[in-house]
Short mmCIF file of C-alpha atoms in Angstrom, two decimals:
data_model
loop_
_atom_site.label_atom_id
_atom_site.label_comp_id
_atom_site.label_asym_id
_atom_site.label_seq_id
_atom_site.Cartn_x
_atom_site.Cartn_y
_atom_site.Cartn_z
CA ALA O 491 -5.78 0.34 35.68
CA GLN O 492 -8.53 -1.24 38.07
CA SER O 493 -10.37 1.30 40.00
CA VAL O 494 -13.12 0.92 42.60
CA THR O 495 -16.44 2.88 43.67
CA GLN O 496 -18.16 3.39 46.54
CA PRO O 497 -21.06 5.63 45.63
CA ASP O 498 -22.09 6.20 49.66
CA ILE O 499 -20.72 8.29 51.04
CA HIS O 500 -21.74 7.53 54.43
CA ILE O 501 -25.09 5.82 55.88
CA THR O 502 -26.82 5.72 58.76
CA VAL O 503 -28.77 2.62 59.37
CA SER O 504 -30.62 2.01 62.13
CA GLU O 505 -30.04 -1.01 64.73
CA GLY O 506 -31.53 -4.39 63.99
CA ALA O 507 -32.03 -2.94 60.13
CA SER O 508 -30.32 -4.42 57.40
CA LEU O 509 -27.03 -3.40 55.35
CA GLU O 510 -26.34 -3.07 51.76
CA LEU O 511 -23.53 -2.16 51.14
CA ARG O 512 -22.46 -0.67 47.27
CA CYS O 513 -19.25 -1.71 45.70
CA ASN O 514 -18.46 -1.33 42.28
CA TYR O 515 -15.15 -2.31 40.24
CA SER O 516 -13.62 -2.00 37.01
CA TYR O 517 -11.03 -4.51 35.86
CA GLY O 518 -10.43 -6.40 32.40
CA ALA O 519 -10.46 -9.81 33.97
CA THR O 520 -12.09 -10.60 37.29
CA PRO O 521 -10.16 -9.48 39.86
CA TYR O 522 -9.28 -10.64 43.20
CA LEU O 523 -12.08 -8.42 45.44
CA PHE O 524 -12.05 -7.73 49.58
CA TRP O 525 -13.79 -5.67 51.62
CA TYR O 526 -12.10 -4.16 54.83
CA VAL O 527 -13.06 -2.49 57.99
CA GLN O 528 -11.65 0.58 59.80
CA SER O 529 -12.66 1.10 63.24
CA PRO O 530 -11.97 4.65 64.40
CA GLY O 531 -7.79 4.57 65.38
CA GLN O 532 -7.57 1.12 63.86
CA GLY O 533 -6.13 -0.54 61.30
CA LEU O 534 -8.41 -2.23 58.82
CA GLN O 535 -9.60 -5.62 58.88
CA LEU O 536 -10.31 -8.04 56.16
CA LEU O 537 -13.80 -8.94 56.48
CA LEU O 538 -14.14 -11.21 53.60
CA LYS O 539 -12.50 -11.38 49.81
CA TYR O 540 -13.70 -13.33 46.57
CA PHE O 541 -11.49 -14.87 44.39
CA SER O 542 -13.24 -17.28 42.37
CA GLY O 543 -15.66 -19.89 43.00
CA ASP O 544 -19.14 -19.18 44.63
CA THR O 545 -20.13 -16.11 44.51
CA LEU O 546 -22.19 -15.10 47.40
CA VAL O 547 -19.17 -15.07 50.24
CA GLN O 548 -19.54 -15.40 53.61
CA GLY O 549 -17.45 -13.43 55.60
CA ILE O 550 -16.61 -12.28 59.96
CA LYS O 551 -19.15 -10.60 62.07
CA GLY O 552 -22.41 -11.79 59.54
CA PHE O 553 -21.67 -10.47 57.13
CA GLU O 554 -21.34 -11.20 53.11
CA ALA O 555 -21.12 -9.99 49.92
CA GLU O 556 -22.36 -11.10 46.45
CA PHE O 557 -20.00 -10.81 43.78
CA LYS O 558 -21.89 -10.19 40.08
CA ARG O 559 -19.74 -9.77 36.96
CA SER O 560 -22.75 -8.20 34.34
CA GLN O 561 -22.74 -5.63 37.63
CA SER O 562 -18.93 -5.52 37.89
CA SER O 563 -20.37 -5.11 41.72
CA PHE O 564 -19.26 -6.58 45.13
CA ASN O 565 -21.51 -5.59 47.35
CA LEU O 566 -21.11 -5.74 51.10
CA ARG O 567 -24.74 -6.94 53.45
CA LYS O 568 -25.17 -7.94 57.06
CA PRO O 569 -29.43 -8.89 57.59
CA SER O 570 -28.69 -7.34 60.94
CA VAL O 571 -26.45 -4.42 62.08
CA HIS O 572 -25.05 -3.64 65.73
CA TRP O 573 -24.29 -1.09 66.95
CA SER O 574 -20.44 -2.48 67.46
CA ASP O 575 -20.79 -2.39 63.42
CA ALA O 576 -20.20 1.88 62.95
CA ALA O 577 -16.68 2.08 61.68
CA GLU O 578 -15.61 2.98 57.43
CA TYR O 579 -15.62 0.65 55.58
CA PHE O 580 -13.80 -0.47 52.61
CA CYS O 581 -13.69 -1.80 49.05
CA ALA O 582 -10.37 -3.02 47.67
CA VAL O 583 -9.61 -5.00 44.56
CA GLY O 584 -6.86 -6.92 44.05
CA LEU O 585 -5.23 -8.50 41.21
CA ASN O 586 -2.37 -11.26 41.52
CA PHE O 587 -0.09 -12.99 43.30
CA GLY O 588 2.65 -11.13 42.59
CA ASN O 589 1.41 -8.23 42.33
CA GLU O 590 -0.51 -8.17 45.67
CA LYS O 591 -1.09 -4.77 45.37
CA LEU O 592 -4.41 -3.45 46.65
CA THR O 593 -6.72 -0.29 45.17
CA PHE O 594 -9.29 0.94 47.44
CA GLY O 595 -12.49 2.86 47.17
CA THR O 596 -13.56 6.00 48.65
CA GLY O 597 -14.37 4.22 52.27
CA THR O 598 -18.32 4.74 53.39
CA ARG O 599 -19.42 5.68 56.76
CA LEU O 600 -22.02 4.00 58.74
CA THR O 601 -23.41 5.35 61.62
CA ILE O 602 -25.74 3.17 63.66
CA ILE O 603 -28.78 4.63 65.02
CA PRO O 604 -30.44 3.10 68.17
CA SER R 1414 -1.91 -15.13 59.88
CA ALA R 1415 0.06 -12.03 60.59
CA VAL R 1416 0.63 -9.18 63.53
CA ILE R 1417 1.70 -5.46 62.25
CA SER R 1418 2.89 -3.33 65.01
CA GLN R 1419 4.03 0.09 63.93
CA LYS R 1420 5.38 2.81 66.40
CA PRO R 1421 5.18 5.49 66.73
CA SER R 1422 1.34 5.21 66.64
CA ARG R 1423 0.92 9.16 66.91
CA ASP R 1424 3.39 11.90 66.71
CA ILE R 1425 3.08 15.57 66.60
CA CYS R 1426 6.13 17.21 64.63
CA GLN R 1427 7.71 20.63 62.88
CA ARG R 1428 8.09 21.82 59.83
CA GLY R 1429 10.96 21.43 57.89
CA THR R 1430 11.68 18.00 60.45
CA SER R 1431 11.83 14.37 59.41
CA LEU R 1432 10.41 10.92 61.19
CA THR R 1433 10.69 7.72 60.93
CA ILE R 1434 7.90 5.02 61.09
CA GLN R 1435 8.75 1.30 62.17
CA CYS R 1436 6.63 -2.21 60.79
CA GLN R 1437 7.54 -5.19 62.41
CA VAL R 1438 5.84 -8.20 61.69
CA ASP R 1439 5.87 -11.41 63.90
CA SER R 1440 6.29 -13.72 60.67
CA GLN R 1441 7.38 -13.46 57.75
CA VAL R 1442 5.69 -11.95 54.87
CA THR R 1443 6.42 -11.84 50.82
CA MET R 1444 5.31 -8.83 50.33
CA MET R 1445 4.66 -5.47 52.49
CA PHE R 1446 3.82 -2.35 51.57
CA TRP R 1447 3.16 1.42 52.66
CA TYR R 1448 -0.19 3.54 52.46
CA ARG R 1449 -1.21 7.28 53.63
CA GLN R 1450 -4.59 7.67 54.04
CA GLN R 1451 -5.18 11.55 54.37
CA PRO R 1452 -7.49 12.91 56.74
CA GLY R 1453 -11.00 11.42 55.63
CA GLN R 1454 -9.31 10.13 52.61
CA SER R 1455 -9.45 7.05 50.87
CA LEU R 1456 -5.56 4.87 51.25
CA THR R 1457 -3.64 5.95 48.51
CA LEU R 1458 -0.07 3.17 48.38
CA ILE R 1459 3.31 4.66 48.69
CA ALA R 1460 5.43 2.16 47.53
CA THR R 1461 6.29 -1.59 47.67
CA ALA R 1462 8.82 -2.53 50.28
CA ASN R 1463 11.45 -5.10 48.60
CA GLN R 1464 14.10 -6.58 51.27
CA GLY R 1465 17.82 -6.46 50.53
CA SER R 1466 17.02 -3.14 47.56
CA GLU R 1467 15.10 -0.35 46.81
CA ALA R 1468 11.58 0.22 47.26
CA THR R 1469 9.52 0.01 44.43
CA TYR R 1470 7.53 3.59 44.13
CA GLU R 1471 3.86 4.62 42.51
CA SER R 1472 3.42 7.56 40.61
CA GLY R 1473 3.52 10.89 42.59
CA PHE R 1474 5.56 9.72 45.47
CA VAL R 1475 9.95 10.03 45.62
CA ILE R 1476 11.91 8.38 47.13
CA ASP R 1477 14.22 11.36 48.24
CA LYS R 1478 10.31 12.45 50.00
CA PHE R 1479 9.89 9.12 51.78
CA PRO R 1480 12.47 6.89 51.74
CA ILE R 1481 12.49 3.42 52.90
CA SER R 1482 15.04 0.50 54.09
CA ARG R 1483 13.31 -3.33 54.85
CA PRO R 1484 16.56 -5.08 55.25
CA ASN R 1485 14.82 -8.97 56.68
CA LEU R 1486 11.44 -9.97 55.79
CA THR R 1487 9.53 -8.57 59.17
CA PHE R 1488 10.47 -5.21 59.27
CA SER R 1489 10.49 -1.90 57.31
CA THR R 1490 11.01 1.75 57.67
CA LEU R 1491 8.94 4.00 56.39
CA THR R 1492 10.91 7.96 56.29
CA VAL R 1493 8.52 11.45 55.70
CA SER R 1494 11.08 13.42 54.86
CA ASN R 1495 11.47 17.70 55.01
CA MET R 1496 7.63 17.64 56.41
CA SER R 1497 5.12 20.27 55.65
CA PRO R 1498 1.82 20.60 56.79
CA GLU R 1499 0.33 18.52 53.36
CA ASP R 1500 2.07 15.53 55.20
CA SER R 1501 0.20 15.21 58.00
CA SER R 1502 -1.54 11.41 57.57
CA ILE R 1503 -1.84 8.08 58.46
CA TYR R 1504 0.75 5.71 57.40
CA LEU R 1505 -0.03 2.66 57.37
CA CYS R 1506 2.34 -0.96 57.18
CA SER R 1507 0.87 -3.55 55.34
CA GLY R 1508 1.91 -6.90 54.97
CA THR R 1509 0.71 -10.34 52.59
CA ILE R 1510 1.95 -13.96 52.73
CA GLY R 1511 2.26 -16.44 49.82
CA SER R 1512 0.61 -19.63 50.49
CA ALA R 1513 2.81 -22.48 49.98
CA GLY R 1514 2.37 -23.29 46.59
CA GLY R 1515 3.22 -19.96 45.14
CA ALA R 1516 0.04 -18.51 44.86
CA TRP R 1517 -1.19 -15.38 46.93
CA ALA R 1518 -2.93 -16.18 50.35
CA GLY R 1519 -5.40 -13.79 50.16
CA GLU R 1520 -5.58 -11.15 52.60
CA LEU R 1521 -3.30 -7.88 52.98
CA PHE R 1522 -2.80 -7.59 56.77
CA PHE R 1523 -2.31 -3.85 58.63
CA GLY R 1524 -0.68 -2.60 61.29
CA GLU R 1525 -2.64 0.47 63.45
CA GLY R 1526 -1.21 3.02 61.95
CA SER R 1527 1.49 6.17 62.83
CA ARG R 1528 -0.69 9.36 62.85
CA LEU R 1529 0.95 11.92 62.10
CA THR R 1530 0.38 16.24 62.54
CA VAL R 1531 2.52 18.77 60.43
CA LEU R 1532 2.71 22.48 61.90
#
Protein backbone atom coordinates (compact mmCIF):
# COMPACT_ATOMS: atom_id res chain seq x y z
CA ALA A 1 0.00 0.00 0.00
CA GLN A 2 1.10 3.53 -0.62
CA SER A 3 2.29 5.79 2.19
CA VAL A 4 3.31 9.40 2.63
CA THR A 5 5.85 10.85 5.05
CA GLN A 6 6.14 14.47 6.03
CA PRO A 7 9.18 14.55 8.29
CA ASP A 8 8.64 18.07 9.61
CA ILE A 9 5.79 18.41 12.09
CA HIS A 10 6.22 22.15 12.59
CA ILE A 11 8.22 24.76 10.70
CA THR A 12 8.68 28.42 11.57
CA VAL A 13 9.71 30.85 8.88
CA SER A 14 10.15 34.60 8.83
CA GLU A 15 7.86 36.55 6.57
CA GLY A 16 9.55 37.10 3.23
CA ALA A 17 11.85 34.12 3.63
CA SER A 18 11.81 31.09 1.36
CA LEU A 19 10.04 27.89 2.29
CA GLU A 20 10.45 24.22 1.54
CA LEU A 21 8.18 21.55 2.97
CA ARG A 22 9.29 17.97 2.55
CA CYS A 23 7.24 15.04 1.37
CA ASN A 24 8.32 11.49 0.62
CA TYR A 25 6.10 8.75 -0.70
CA SER A 26 6.25 5.03 -0.97
CA TYR A 27 4.58 3.39 -3.94
CA GLY A 28 5.62 0.90 -6.60
CA ALA A 29 4.65 3.04 -9.55
CA THR A 30 4.41 6.78 -10.10
CA PRO A 31 1.47 7.95 -8.04
CA TYR A 32 -0.62 11.04 -8.34
CA LEU A 33 0.81 13.56 -5.88
CA PHE A 34 -0.92 16.46 -4.22
CA TRP A 35 -0.35 19.27 -1.79
CA TYR A 36 -3.30 20.61 0.19
CA VAL A 37 -3.46 23.50 2.63
CA GLN A 38 -5.78 23.73 5.60
CA SER A 39 -6.24 27.08 7.26
CA PRO A 40 -7.56 27.13 10.82
CA GLY A 41 -11.20 26.08 10.94
CA GLN A 42 -11.31 25.48 7.21
CA GLY A 43 -11.50 22.53 4.89
CA LEU A 44 -8.67 21.52 2.60
CA GLN A 45 -7.74 23.47 -0.50
CA LEU A 46 -5.70 22.01 -3.32
CA LEU A 47 -2.44 23.89 -3.93
CA LEU A 48 -1.11 21.78 -6.78
CA LYS A 49 -0.93 18.29 -8.19
CA TYR A 50 1.38 16.13 -10.25
CA PHE A 51 0.23 13.38 -12.58
CA SER A 52 2.91 13.19 -15.25
CA GLY A 53 5.05 15.35 -17.52
CA ASP A 54 7.06 18.30 -16.30
CA THR A 55 8.37 17.46 -12.87
CA LEU A 56 8.17 21.06 -11.69
CA VAL A 57 4.56 21.93 -10.99
CA GLN A 58 3.17 25.38 -10.41
CA GLY A 59 0.26 25.89 -8.10
CA ILE A 60 -1.86 28.59 -6.60
CA LYS A 61 -0.70 31.28 -4.18
CA GLY A 62 2.83 31.23 -5.59
CA PHE A 63 3.62 27.65 -4.57
CA GLU A 64 5.49 25.12 -6.64
CA ALA A 65 6.57 21.53 -6.12
CA GLU A 66 9.12 19.31 -7.74
CA PHE A 67 8.69 15.59 -8.29
CA LYS A 68 11.94 13.68 -7.95
CA ARG A 69 11.47 10.04 -8.80
CA SER A 70 14.96 9.02 -7.68
CA GLN A 71 14.27 10.40 -4.21
CA SER A 72 10.56 9.51 -4.07
CA SER A 73 9.97 13.09 -3.08
CA PHE A 74 7.52 15.85 -3.87
CA ASN A 75 8.68 18.88 -1.92
CA LEU A 76 6.67 22.08 -1.78
CA ARG A 77 8.41 25.42 -2.17
CA LYS A 78 7.65 29.09 -2.10
CA PRO A 79 10.28 31.77 -2.68
CA SER A 80 8.82 34.33 -0.28
CA VAL A 81 6.18 33.52 2.33
CA HIS A 82 3.43 35.83 3.50
CA TRP A 83 1.80 35.90 6.92
CA SER A 84 -1.35 34.50 5.31
CA ASP A 85 0.53 31.31 4.43
CA ALA A 86 0.41 30.21 8.06
CA ALA A 87 -1.59 26.98 7.95
CA GLU A 88 -1.32 23.20 7.98
CA TYR A 89 0.05 21.63 4.81
CA PHE A 90 -0.70 18.09 3.76
CA CYS A 91 0.99 16.02 1.12
CA ALA A 92 -1.14 13.26 -0.34
CA VAL A 93 -0.81 10.40 -2.78
CA GLY A 94 -3.52 8.92 -4.96
CA LEU A 95 -3.64 6.03 -7.36
CA ASN A 96 -5.76 6.27 -10.46
CA PHE A 97 -9.20 6.66 -11.90
CA GLY A 98 -11.60 4.35 -10.19
CA ASN A 99 -9.54 4.47 -7.02
CA GLU A 100 -9.40 8.15 -6.17
CA LYS A 101 -8.89 7.63 -2.46
CA LEU A 102 -6.05 9.72 -1.14
CA THR A 103 -3.53 8.78 1.50
CA PHE A 104 -2.42 11.81 3.46
CA GLY A 105 0.79 12.58 5.25
CA THR A 106 0.70 13.67 8.86
CA GLY A 107 0.94 17.33 7.92
CA THR A 108 3.36 20.17 8.54
CA ARG A 109 2.23 23.16 10.53
CA LEU A 110 3.70 26.39 9.21
CA THR A 111 4.14 29.38 11.48
CA ILE A 112 5.15 32.74 10.06
CA ILE A 113 6.96 35.24 12.25
CA PRO A 114 7.30 38.95 11.44
CA SER B 1 -14.93 22.37 -9.64
CA ALA B 2 -17.31 21.57 -6.82
CA VAL B 3 -18.39 23.36 -3.67
CA ILE B 4 -19.17 21.07 -0.77
CA SER B 5 -21.32 22.16 2.15
CA GLN B 6 -21.56 20.28 5.41
CA LYS B 7 -24.03 20.53 8.26
CA PRO B 8 -23.60 20.90 11.15
CA SER B 9 -20.32 22.77 11.15
CA ARG B 10 -19.84 21.88 14.79
CA ASP B 11 -21.72 20.19 17.59
CA ILE B 12 -21.29 19.09 21.15
CA CYS B 13 -22.82 15.70 21.84
CA GLN B 14 -23.41 13.48 24.81
CA ARG B 15 -21.87 10.06 25.13
CA GLY B 16 -24.08 7.31 23.75
CA THR B 17 -26.00 9.49 21.31
CA SER B 18 -25.80 9.54 17.52
CA LEU B 19 -25.34 12.42 15.12
CA THR B 20 -25.90 12.62 11.39
CA ILE B 21 -23.72 14.87 9.25
CA GLN B 22 -25.05 16.03 5.91
CA CYS B 23 -22.94 16.73 2.85
CA GLN B 24 -24.30 18.59 -0.16
CA VAL B 25 -22.36 19.18 -3.36
CA ASP B 26 -23.29 21.86 -5.85
CA SER B 27 -22.52 19.63 -8.84
CA GLN B 28 -22.52 15.95 -9.65
CA VAL B 29 -19.42 14.24 -8.38
CA THR B 30 -18.19 10.86 -9.46
CA MET B 31 -17.15 9.66 -6.06
CA MET B 32 -17.71 10.85 -2.51
CA PHE B 33 -15.65 10.05 0.53
CA TRP B 34 -15.78 10.61 4.25
CA TYR B 35 -12.59 11.35 6.17
CA ARG B 36 -11.90 11.75 9.85
CA GLN B 37 -9.34 14.14 11.27
CA GLN B 38 -8.67 13.59 14.93
CA PRO B 39 -7.23 16.48 16.95
CA GLY B 40 -3.75 17.33 15.72
CA GLN B 41 -3.76 14.41 13.32
CA SER B 42 -3.90 13.83 9.62
CA LEU B 43 -6.89 12.69 7.63
CA THR B 44 -7.99 9.09 7.71
CA LEU B 45 -10.41 7.71 5.16
CA ILE B 46 -13.53 6.23 6.72
CA ALA B 47 -15.37 5.05 3.64
CA THR B 48 -16.35 5.62 0.05
CA ALA B 49 -19.99 6.60 -0.26
CA ASN B 50 -21.54 4.68 -3.14
CA GLN B 51 -24.65 5.97 -4.83
CA GLY B 52 -27.63 3.75 -4.14
CA SER B 53 -25.67 0.99 -2.44
CA GLU B 54 -23.77 0.25 0.72
CA ALA B 55 -20.66 2.27 1.39
CA THR B 56 -17.21 0.71 1.13
CA TYR B 57 -15.45 0.93 4.48
CA GLU B 58 -11.75 1.11 5.18
CA SER B 59 -10.07 -1.15 7.66
CA GLY B 60 -11.00 -0.22 11.19
CA PHE B 61 -14.35 1.34 10.32
CA VAL B 62 -17.66 -0.51 10.30
CA ILE B 63 -21.14 0.23 9.08
CA ASP B 64 -22.78 -0.17 12.46
CA LYS B 65 -20.66 2.64 13.86
CA PHE B 66 -20.57 4.88 10.79
CA PRO B 67 -23.61 4.26 8.61
CA ILE B 68 -23.42 6.20 5.36
CA SER B 69 -26.01 6.97 2.76
CA ARG B 70 -25.71 8.42 -0.72
CA PRO B 71 -29.11 8.58 -2.39
CA ASN B 72 -27.93 10.60 -5.39
CA LEU B 73 -24.84 12.13 -6.99
CA THR B 74 -24.85 15.31 -4.91
CA PHE B 75 -25.81 14.28 -1.38
CA SER B 76 -24.48 12.02 1.34
CA THR B 77 -24.85 11.55 5.07
CA LEU B 78 -22.56 10.10 7.69
CA THR B 79 -23.91 9.05 11.06
CA VAL B 80 -21.64 8.65 14.03
CA SER B 81 -23.45 6.16 16.25
CA ASN B 82 -23.27 5.54 19.97
CA MET B 83 -20.64 8.22 20.36
CA SER B 84 -17.82 8.18 22.86
CA PRO B 85 -15.21 10.86 23.59
CA GLU B 86 -12.84 9.02 21.23
CA ASP B 87 -15.14 10.02 18.38
CA SER B 88 -14.37 13.70 18.95
CA SER B 89 -12.96 14.70 15.58
CA ILE B 90 -13.48 16.72 12.49
CA TYR B 91 -15.40 14.78 9.88
CA LEU B 92 -14.80 15.87 6.31
CA CYS B 93 -16.84 15.11 3.25
CA SER B 94 -15.06 15.09 -0.08
CA GLY B 95 -15.84 14.48 -3.70
CA THR B 96 -14.06 14.04 -6.97
CA ILE B 97 -15.12 14.65 -10.55
CA GLY B 98 -14.22 12.44 -13.47
CA SER B 99 -13.52 14.02 -16.83
CA ALA B 100 -15.54 13.39 -19.94
CA GLY B 101 -12.89 10.97 -21.16
CA GLY B 102 -13.30 8.81 -18.10
CA ALA B 103 -9.99 9.76 -16.55
CA TRP B 104 -9.79 11.29 -13.14
CA ALA B 105 -9.90 15.06 -13.21
CA GLY B 106 -7.37 14.92 -10.46
CA GLU B 107 -8.79 16.89 -7.61
CA LEU B 108 -10.52 15.96 -4.42
CA PHE B 109 -12.78 18.72 -3.15
CA PHE B 110 -13.43 19.07 0.55
CA GLY B 111 -16.13 20.52 2.69
CA GLU B 112 -15.15 22.68 5.63
CA GLY B 113 -15.71 19.83 8.01
CA SER B 114 -17.96 19.07 10.95
CA ARG B 115 -16.25 19.40 14.29
CA LEU B 116 -17.76 17.02 16.84
CA THR B 117 -17.02 17.12 20.52
CA VAL B 118 -18.32 14.23 22.60
CA LEU B 119 -18.63 14.73 26.33
